[in-house]
PDB file of C-alpha atoms and ligand atoms in Angstrom:
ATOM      1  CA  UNK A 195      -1.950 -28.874 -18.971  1.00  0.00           C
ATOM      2  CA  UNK A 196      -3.272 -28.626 -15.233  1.00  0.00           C
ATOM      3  CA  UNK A 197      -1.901 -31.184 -12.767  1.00  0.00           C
ATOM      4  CA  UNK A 198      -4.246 -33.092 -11.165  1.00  0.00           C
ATOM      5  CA  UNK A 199      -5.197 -31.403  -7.211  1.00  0.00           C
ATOM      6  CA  UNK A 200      -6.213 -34.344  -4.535  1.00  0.00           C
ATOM      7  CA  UNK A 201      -6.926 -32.214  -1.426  1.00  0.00           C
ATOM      8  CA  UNK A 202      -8.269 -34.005   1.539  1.00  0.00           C
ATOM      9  CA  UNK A 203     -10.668 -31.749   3.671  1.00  0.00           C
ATOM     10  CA  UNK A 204      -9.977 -33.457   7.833  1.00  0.00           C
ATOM     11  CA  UNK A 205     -12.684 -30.934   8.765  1.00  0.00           C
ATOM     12  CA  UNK A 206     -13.201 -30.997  12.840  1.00  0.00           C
ATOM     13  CA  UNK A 207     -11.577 -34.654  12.961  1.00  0.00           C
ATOM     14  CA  UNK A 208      -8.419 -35.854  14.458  1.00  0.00           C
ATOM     15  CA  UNK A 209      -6.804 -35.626  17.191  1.00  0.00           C
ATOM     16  CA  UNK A 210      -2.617 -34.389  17.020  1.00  0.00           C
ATOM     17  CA  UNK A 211      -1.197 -37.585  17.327  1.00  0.00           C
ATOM     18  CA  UNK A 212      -3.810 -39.184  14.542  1.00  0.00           C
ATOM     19  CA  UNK A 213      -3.099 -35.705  12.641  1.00  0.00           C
ATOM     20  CA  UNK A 214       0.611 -36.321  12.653  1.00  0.00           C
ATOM     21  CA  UNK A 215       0.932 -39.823  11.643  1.00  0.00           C
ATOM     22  CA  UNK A 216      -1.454 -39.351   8.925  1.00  0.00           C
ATOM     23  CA  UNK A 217       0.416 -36.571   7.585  1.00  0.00           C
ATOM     24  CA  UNK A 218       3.244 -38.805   7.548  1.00  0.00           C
ATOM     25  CA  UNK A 219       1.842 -41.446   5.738  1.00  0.00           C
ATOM     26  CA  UNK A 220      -0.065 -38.508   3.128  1.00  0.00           C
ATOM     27  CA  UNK A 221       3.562 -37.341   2.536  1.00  0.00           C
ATOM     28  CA  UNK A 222       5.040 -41.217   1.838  1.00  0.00           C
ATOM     29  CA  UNK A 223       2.247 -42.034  -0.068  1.00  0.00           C
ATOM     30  CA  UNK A 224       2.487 -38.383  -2.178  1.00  0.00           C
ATOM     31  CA  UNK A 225       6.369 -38.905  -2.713  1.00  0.00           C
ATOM     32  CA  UNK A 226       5.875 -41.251  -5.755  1.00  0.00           C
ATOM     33  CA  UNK A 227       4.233 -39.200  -7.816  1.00  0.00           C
ATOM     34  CA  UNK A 228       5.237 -36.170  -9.864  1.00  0.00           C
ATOM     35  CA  UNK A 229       2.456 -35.433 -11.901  1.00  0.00           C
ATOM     36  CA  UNK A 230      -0.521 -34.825  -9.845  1.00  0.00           C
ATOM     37  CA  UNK A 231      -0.229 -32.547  -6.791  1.00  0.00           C
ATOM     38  CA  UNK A 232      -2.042 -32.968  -2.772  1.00  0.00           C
ATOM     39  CA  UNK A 233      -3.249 -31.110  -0.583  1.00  0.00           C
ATOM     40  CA  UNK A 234      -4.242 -31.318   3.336  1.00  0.00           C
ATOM     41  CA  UNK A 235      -6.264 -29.132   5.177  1.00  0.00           C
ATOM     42  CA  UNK A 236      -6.002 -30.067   8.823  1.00  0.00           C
ATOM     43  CA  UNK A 237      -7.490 -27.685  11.502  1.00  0.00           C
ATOM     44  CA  UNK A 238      -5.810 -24.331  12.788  1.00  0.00           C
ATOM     45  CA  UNK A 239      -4.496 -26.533  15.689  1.00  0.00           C
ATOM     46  CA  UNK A 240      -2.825 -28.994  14.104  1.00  0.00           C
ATOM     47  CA  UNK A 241      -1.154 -26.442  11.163  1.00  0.00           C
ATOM     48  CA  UNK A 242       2.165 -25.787  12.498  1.00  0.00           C
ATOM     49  CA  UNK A 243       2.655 -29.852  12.988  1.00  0.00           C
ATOM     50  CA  UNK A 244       1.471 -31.162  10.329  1.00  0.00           C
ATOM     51  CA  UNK A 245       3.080 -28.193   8.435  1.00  0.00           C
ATOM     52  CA  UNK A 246       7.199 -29.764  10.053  1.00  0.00           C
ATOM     53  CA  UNK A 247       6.242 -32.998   9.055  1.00  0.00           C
ATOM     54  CA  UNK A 248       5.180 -31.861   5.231  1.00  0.00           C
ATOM     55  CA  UNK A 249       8.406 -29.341   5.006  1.00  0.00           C
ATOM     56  CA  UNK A 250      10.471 -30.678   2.152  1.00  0.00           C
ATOM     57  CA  UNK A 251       7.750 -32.654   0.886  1.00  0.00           C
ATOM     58  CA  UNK A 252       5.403 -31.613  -2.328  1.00  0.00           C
ATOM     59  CA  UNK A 253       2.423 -32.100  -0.439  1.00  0.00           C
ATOM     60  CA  UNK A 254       0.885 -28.400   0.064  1.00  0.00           C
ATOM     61  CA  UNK A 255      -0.531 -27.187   3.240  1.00  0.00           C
ATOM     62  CA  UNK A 256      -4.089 -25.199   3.436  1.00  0.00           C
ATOM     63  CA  UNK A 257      -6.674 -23.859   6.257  1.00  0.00           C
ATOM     64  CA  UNK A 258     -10.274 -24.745   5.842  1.00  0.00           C
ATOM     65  CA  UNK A 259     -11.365 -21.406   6.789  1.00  0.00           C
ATOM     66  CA  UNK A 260      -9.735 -17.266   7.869  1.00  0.00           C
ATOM     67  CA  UNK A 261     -11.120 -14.454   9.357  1.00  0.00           C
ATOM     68  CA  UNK A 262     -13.032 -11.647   7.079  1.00  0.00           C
ATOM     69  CA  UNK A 263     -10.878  -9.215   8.844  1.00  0.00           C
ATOM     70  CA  UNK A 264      -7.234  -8.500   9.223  1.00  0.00           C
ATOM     71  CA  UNK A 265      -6.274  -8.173  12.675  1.00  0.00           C
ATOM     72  CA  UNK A 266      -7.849  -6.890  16.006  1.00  0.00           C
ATOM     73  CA  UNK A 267     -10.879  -7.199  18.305  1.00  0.00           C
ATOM     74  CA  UNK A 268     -12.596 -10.136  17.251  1.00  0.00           C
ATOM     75  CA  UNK A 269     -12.300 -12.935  19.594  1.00  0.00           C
ATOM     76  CA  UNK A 270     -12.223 -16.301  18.753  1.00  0.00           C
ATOM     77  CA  UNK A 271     -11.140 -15.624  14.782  1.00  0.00           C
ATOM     78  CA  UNK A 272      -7.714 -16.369  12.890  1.00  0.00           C
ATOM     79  CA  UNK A 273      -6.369 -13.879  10.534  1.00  0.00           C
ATOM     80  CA  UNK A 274      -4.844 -15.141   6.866  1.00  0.00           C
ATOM     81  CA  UNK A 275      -2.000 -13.393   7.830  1.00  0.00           C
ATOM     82  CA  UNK A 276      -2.010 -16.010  11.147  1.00  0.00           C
ATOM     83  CA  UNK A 277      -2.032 -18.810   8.635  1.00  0.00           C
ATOM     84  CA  UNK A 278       0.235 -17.627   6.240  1.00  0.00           C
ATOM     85  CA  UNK A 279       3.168 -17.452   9.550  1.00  0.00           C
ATOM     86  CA  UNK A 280       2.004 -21.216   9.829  1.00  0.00           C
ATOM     87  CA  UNK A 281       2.782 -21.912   6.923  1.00  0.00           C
ATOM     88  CA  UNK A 282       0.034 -22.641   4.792  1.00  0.00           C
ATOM     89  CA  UNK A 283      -0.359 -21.949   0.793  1.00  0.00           C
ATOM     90  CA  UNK A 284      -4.131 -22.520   0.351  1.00  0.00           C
ATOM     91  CA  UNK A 285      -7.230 -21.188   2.358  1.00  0.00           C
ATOM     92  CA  UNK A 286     -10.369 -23.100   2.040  1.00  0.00           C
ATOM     93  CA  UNK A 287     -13.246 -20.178   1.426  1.00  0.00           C
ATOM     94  CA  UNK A 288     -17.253 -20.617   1.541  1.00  0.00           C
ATOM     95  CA  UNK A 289     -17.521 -24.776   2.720  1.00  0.00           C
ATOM     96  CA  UNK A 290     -21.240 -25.429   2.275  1.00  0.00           C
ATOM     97  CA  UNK A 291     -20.977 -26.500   5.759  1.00  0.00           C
ATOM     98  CA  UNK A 292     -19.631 -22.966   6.528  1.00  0.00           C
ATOM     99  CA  UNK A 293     -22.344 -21.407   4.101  1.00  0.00           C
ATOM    100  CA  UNK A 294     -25.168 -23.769   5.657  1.00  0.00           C
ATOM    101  CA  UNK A 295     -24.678 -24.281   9.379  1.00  0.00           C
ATOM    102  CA  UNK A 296     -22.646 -21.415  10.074  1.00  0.00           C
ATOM    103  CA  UNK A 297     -24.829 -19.345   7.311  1.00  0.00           C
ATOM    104  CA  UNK A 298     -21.737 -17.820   6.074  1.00  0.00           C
ATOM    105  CA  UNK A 299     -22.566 -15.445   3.060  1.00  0.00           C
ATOM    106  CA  UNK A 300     -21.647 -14.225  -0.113  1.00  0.00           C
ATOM    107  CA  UNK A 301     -20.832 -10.742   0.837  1.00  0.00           C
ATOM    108  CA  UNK A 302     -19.204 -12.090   3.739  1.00  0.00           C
ATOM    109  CA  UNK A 303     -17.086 -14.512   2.189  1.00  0.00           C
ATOM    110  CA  UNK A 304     -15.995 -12.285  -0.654  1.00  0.00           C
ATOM    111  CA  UNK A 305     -14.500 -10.453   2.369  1.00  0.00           C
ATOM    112  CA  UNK A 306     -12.760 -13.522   2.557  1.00  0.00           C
ATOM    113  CA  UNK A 307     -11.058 -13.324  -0.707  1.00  0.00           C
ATOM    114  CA  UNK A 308     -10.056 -10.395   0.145  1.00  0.00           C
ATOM    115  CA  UNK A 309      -8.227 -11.226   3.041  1.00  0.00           C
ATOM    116  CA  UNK A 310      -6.764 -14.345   1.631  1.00  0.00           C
ATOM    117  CA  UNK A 311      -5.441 -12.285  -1.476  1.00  0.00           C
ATOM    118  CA  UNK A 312      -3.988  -9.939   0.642  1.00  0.00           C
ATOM    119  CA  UNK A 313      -1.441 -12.557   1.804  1.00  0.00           C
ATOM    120  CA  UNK A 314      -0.748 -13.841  -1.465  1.00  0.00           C
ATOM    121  CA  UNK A 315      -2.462 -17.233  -0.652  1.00  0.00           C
ATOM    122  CA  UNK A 316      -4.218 -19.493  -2.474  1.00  0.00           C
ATOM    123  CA  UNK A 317      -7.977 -19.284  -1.997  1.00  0.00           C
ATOM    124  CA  UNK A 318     -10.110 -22.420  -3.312  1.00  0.00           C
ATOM    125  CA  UNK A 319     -13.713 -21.435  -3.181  1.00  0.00           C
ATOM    126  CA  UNK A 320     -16.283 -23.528  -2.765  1.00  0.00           C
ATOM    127  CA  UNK A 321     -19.817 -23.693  -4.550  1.00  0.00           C
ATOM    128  CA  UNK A 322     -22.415 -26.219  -4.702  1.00  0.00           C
ATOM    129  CA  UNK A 323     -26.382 -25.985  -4.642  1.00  0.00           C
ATOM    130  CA  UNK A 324     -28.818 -27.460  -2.460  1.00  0.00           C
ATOM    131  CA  UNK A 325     -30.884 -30.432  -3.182  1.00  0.00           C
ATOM    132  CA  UNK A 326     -33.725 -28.453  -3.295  1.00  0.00           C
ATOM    133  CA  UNK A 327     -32.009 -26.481  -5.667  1.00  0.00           C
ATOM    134  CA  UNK A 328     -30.648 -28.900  -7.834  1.00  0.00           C
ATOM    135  CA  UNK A 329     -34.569 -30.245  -8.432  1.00  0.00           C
ATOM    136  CA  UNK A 330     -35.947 -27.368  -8.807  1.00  0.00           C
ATOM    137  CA  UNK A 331     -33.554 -26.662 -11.894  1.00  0.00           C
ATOM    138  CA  UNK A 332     -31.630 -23.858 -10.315  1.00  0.00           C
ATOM    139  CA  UNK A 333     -28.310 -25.498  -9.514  1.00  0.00           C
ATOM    140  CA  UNK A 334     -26.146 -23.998 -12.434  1.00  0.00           C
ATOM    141  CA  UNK A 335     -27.666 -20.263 -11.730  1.00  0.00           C
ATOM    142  CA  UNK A 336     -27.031 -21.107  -7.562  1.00  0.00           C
ATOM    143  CA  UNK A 337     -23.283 -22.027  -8.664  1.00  0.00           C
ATOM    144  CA  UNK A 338     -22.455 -19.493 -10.940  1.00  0.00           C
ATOM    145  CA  UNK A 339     -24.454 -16.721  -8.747  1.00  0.00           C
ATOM    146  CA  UNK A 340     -21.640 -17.751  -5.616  1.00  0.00           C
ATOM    147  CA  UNK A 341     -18.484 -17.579  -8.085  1.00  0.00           C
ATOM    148  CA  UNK A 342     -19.718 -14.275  -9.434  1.00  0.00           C
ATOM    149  CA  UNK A 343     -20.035 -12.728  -5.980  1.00  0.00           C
ATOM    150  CA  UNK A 344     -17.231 -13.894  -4.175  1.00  0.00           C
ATOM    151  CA  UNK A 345     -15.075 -13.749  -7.559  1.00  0.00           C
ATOM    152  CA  UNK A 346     -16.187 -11.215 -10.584  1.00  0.00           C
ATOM    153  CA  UNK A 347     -14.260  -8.599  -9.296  1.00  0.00           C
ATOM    154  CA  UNK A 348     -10.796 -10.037  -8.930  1.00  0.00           C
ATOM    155  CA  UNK A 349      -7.746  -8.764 -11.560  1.00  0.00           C
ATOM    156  CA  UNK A 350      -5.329 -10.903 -13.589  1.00  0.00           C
ATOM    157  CA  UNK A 351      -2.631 -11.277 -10.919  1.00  0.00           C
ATOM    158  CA  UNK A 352      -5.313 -12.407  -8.108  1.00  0.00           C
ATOM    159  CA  UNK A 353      -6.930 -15.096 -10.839  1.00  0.00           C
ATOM    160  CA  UNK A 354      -3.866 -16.824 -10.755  1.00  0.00           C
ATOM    161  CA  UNK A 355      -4.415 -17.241  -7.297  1.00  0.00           C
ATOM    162  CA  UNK A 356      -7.851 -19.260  -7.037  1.00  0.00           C
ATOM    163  CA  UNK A 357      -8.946 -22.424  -7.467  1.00  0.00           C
ATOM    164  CA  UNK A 358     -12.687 -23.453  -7.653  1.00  0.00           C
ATOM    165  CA  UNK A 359     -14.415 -26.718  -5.838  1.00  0.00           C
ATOM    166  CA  UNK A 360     -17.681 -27.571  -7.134  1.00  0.00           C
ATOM    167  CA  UNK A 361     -19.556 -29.453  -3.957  1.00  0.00           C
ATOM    168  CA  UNK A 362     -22.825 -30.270  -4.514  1.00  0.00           C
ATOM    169  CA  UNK A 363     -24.290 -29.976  -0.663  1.00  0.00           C
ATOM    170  CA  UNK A 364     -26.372 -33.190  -1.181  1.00  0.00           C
ATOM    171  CA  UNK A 365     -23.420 -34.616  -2.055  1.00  0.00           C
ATOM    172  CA  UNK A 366     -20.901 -33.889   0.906  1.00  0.00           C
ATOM    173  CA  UNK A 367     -21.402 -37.040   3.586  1.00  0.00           C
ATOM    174  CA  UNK A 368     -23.978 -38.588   2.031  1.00  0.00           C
ATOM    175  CA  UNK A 369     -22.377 -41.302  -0.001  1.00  0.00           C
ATOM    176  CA  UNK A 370     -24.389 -39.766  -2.706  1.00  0.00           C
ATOM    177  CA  UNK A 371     -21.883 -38.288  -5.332  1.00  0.00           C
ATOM    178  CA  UNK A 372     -23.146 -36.696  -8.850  1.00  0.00           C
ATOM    179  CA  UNK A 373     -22.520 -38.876 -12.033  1.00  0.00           C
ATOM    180  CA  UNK A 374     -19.734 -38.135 -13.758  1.00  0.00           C
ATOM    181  CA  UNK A 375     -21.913 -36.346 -16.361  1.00  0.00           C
ATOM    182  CA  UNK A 376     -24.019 -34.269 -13.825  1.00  0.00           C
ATOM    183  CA  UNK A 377     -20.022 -33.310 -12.161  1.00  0.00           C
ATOM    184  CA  UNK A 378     -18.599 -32.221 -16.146  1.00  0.00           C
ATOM    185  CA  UNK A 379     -21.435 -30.225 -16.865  1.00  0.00           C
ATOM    186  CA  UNK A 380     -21.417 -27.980 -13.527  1.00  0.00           C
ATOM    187  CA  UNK A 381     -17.348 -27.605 -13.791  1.00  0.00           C
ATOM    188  CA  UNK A 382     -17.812 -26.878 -18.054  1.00  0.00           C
ATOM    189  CA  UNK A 383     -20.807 -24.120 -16.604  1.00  0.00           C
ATOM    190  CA  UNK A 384     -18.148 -22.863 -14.102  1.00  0.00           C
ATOM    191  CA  UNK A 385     -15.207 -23.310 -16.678  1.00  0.00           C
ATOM    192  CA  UNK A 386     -17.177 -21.171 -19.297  1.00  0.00           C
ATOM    193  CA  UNK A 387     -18.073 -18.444 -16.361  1.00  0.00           C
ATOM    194  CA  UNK A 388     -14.492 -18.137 -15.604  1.00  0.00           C
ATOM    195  CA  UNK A 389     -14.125 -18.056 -19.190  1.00  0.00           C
ATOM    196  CA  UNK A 390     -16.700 -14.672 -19.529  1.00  0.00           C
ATOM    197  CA  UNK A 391     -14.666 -12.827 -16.476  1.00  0.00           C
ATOM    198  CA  UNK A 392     -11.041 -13.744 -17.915  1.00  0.00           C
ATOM    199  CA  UNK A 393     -10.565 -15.548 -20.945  1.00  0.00           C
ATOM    200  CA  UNK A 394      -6.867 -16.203 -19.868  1.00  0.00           C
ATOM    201  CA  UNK A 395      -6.955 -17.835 -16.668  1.00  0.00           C
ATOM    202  CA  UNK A 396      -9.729 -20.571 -17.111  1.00  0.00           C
ATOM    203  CA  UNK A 397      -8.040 -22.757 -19.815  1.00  0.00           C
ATOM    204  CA  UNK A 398      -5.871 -22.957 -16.679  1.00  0.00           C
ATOM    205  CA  UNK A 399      -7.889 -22.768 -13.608  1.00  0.00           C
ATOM    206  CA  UNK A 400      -7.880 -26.091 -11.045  1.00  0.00           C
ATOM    207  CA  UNK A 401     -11.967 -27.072 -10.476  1.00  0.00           C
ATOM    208  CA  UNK A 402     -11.609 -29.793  -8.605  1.00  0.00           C
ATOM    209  CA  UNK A 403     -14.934 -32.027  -7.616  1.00  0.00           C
ATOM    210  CA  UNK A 404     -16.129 -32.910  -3.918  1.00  0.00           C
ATOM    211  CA  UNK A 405     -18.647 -34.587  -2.459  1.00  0.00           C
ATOM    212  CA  UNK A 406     -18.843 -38.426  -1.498  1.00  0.00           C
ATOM    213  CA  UNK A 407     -15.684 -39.355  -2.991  1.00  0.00           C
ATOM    214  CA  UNK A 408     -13.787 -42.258  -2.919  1.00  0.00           C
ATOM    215  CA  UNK A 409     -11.649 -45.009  -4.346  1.00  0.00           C
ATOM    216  CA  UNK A 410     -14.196 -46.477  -6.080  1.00  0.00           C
ATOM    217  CA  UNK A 411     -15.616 -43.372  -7.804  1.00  0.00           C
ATOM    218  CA  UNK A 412     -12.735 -41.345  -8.149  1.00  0.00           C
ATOM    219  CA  UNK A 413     -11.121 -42.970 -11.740  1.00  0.00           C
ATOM    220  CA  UNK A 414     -14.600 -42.299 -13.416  1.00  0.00           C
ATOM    221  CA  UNK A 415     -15.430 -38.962 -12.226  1.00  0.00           C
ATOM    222  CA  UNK A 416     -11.643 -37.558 -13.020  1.00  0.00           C
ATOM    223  CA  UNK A 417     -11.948 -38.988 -16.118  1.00  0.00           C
ATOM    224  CA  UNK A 418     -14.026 -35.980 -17.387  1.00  0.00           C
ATOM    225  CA  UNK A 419     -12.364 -32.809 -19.388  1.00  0.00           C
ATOM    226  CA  UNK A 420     -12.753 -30.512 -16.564  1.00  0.00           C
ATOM    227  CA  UNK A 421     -12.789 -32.092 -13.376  1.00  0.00           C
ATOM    228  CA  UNK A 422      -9.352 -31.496 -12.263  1.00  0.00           C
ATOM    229  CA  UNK A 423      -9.139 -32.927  -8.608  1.00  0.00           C
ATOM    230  CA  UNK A 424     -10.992 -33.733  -6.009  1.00  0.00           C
ATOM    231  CA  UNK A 425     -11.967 -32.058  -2.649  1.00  0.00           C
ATOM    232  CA  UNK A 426     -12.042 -35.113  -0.438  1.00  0.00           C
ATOM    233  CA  UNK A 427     -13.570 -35.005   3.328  1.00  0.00           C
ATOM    234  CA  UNK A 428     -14.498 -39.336   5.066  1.00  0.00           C
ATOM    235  CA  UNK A 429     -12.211 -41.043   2.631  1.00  0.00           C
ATOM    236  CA  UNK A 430      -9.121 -38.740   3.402  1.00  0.00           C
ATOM    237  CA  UNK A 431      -9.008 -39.656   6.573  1.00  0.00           C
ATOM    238  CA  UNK A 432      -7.864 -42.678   6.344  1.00  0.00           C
ATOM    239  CA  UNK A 433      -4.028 -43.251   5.158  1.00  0.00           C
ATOM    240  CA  UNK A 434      -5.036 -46.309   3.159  1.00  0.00           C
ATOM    241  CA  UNK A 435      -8.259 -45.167   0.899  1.00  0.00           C
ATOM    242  CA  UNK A 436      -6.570 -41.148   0.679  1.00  0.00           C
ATOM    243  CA  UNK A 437      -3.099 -43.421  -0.479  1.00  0.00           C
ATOM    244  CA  UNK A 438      -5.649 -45.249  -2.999  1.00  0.00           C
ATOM    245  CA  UNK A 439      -6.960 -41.795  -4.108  1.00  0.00           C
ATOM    246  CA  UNK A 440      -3.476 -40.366  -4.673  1.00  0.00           C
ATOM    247  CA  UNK A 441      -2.613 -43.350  -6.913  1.00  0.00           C
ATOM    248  CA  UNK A 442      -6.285 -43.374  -9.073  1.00  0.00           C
ATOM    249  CA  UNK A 443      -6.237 -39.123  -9.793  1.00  0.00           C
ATOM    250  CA  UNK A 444      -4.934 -38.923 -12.868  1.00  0.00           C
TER     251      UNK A 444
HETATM  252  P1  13P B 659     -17.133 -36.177   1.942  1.00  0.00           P
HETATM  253  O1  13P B 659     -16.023 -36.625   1.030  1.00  0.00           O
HETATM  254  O2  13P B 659     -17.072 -36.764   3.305  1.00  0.00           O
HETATM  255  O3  13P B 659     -18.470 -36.311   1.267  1.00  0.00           O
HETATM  256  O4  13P B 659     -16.919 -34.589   2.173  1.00  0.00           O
HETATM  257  C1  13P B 659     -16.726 -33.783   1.076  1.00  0.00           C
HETATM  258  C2  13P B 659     -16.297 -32.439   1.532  1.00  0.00           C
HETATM  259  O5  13P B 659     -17.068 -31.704   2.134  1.00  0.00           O
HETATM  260  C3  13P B 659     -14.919 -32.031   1.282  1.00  0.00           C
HETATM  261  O6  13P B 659     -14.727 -30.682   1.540  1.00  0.00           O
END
């Protein structure tokens, strides 16, 4: 019932040339599949190319980040409405490294939503605790305390617009990824929160899984009842290992 989501996360990598051809290769490697969908999120700069070389293609095209405010005096930001002219479907809200080195917070990113819903994007909202969190047996009231903040308030027409990413922050470039269990019982906790603030949407909502993921992981972790993608940052940068996780998310 919900198609598999591989979204690979290029965070501040890349250059345009290595952008381009790997957007080429995403989209090859993408084309022989119908039943699962991908996803790239290159930086602002590189949007409008790799956004020609996807056109025509099912691969989708998302930001990793937007402004909290529409339009005007704030140097140095880029509007939702910006990345909606560049094409892009998704925007990428509340990154742990966002929420952690650019201490990016709840009420702030809610803004976010705002903006992003606005445009009639696609937000996917990230949420994931600390390690510190996690072993001090906090990490499902951590989770469930970011989707209720940046999420509780949203109506029927704007939960058709999110998707969730559960990223555990001890998880993200570590090569440490949660077990397969530890991943389906956060995404069941978030599944069953959805659940309590719109009984309609999360039979159907996309929670996709990130942190440390790759080839050799990806089969057992996807394998649960509701992980339903993956949020991919090292291993998508690469043609050959994203290619491999494009074939193995089913
Ligand atoms: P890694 O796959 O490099 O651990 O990064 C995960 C991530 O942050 C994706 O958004």
């Amino acid at each position: 019932m919900r198609t598999p989501l591989i979204a690979g996360n290029w965070k501040m990598n890349l250059n345009l040339a290595d952008a381009s051809a790997l957007a080429k290769a995403v989209k090859d490697s993408a084309a022989a599949y119908n039943d699962r969908d991908v996803l790239l999120y290159p930086t602002f700069l590189q949007l409008t190319q790799v956004a020609a070389i996807l056109a025509g293609s099912k691969v989708s095209l998302g930001a990793q980040n937007c402004s909290a405010e529409k339009d005007g005096a704030f140097t140095g930001e880029i509007s939702a409405s910006q990345i909606k002219d560049a094409q892009a479907g998704y925007i990428l809200i509340g990154h742990s490294e966002r929420r952690h080195v650019l201490k990016e917070t709840d009420a702030f990113l809610k803004q976010k939503v705002e903006r992003v819903l606005e445009q009639g994007l696609m937000v996917m909202l990230c949420v994931g605790e600390t390690l510190a969190e996690r072993e001090s047996g906090k990490a499902v009231e951590v989770v469930l305390g970011q989707l209720n903040a940046a999420l509780s308030h949203l109506n029927g027409d704007e939960w058709r617009k999110i998707a969730i990413a559960y990223e555990p922050v001890w998880a993200i470039g570590t090569g440490k990824n949660a077990t397969p269990e530890d991943a389906q019982a956060m995404h069941e906790a978030i599944r069953g929160r959805v659940a309590a603030l719109n009984a309609d949407i999360a039979p159907k909502i996309r929670i996709l899984y990130g942190g440390s993921v790759k080839p050799d992981n990806i089969a057992a972790i996807m394998a649960k009842a509701d992980v339903d993608g993956a949020l991919v940052g090292g291993a998508s940068l690469k043609a050959e290992s994203f290619a491999e996780l494009i074939r193995l998310a089913k």
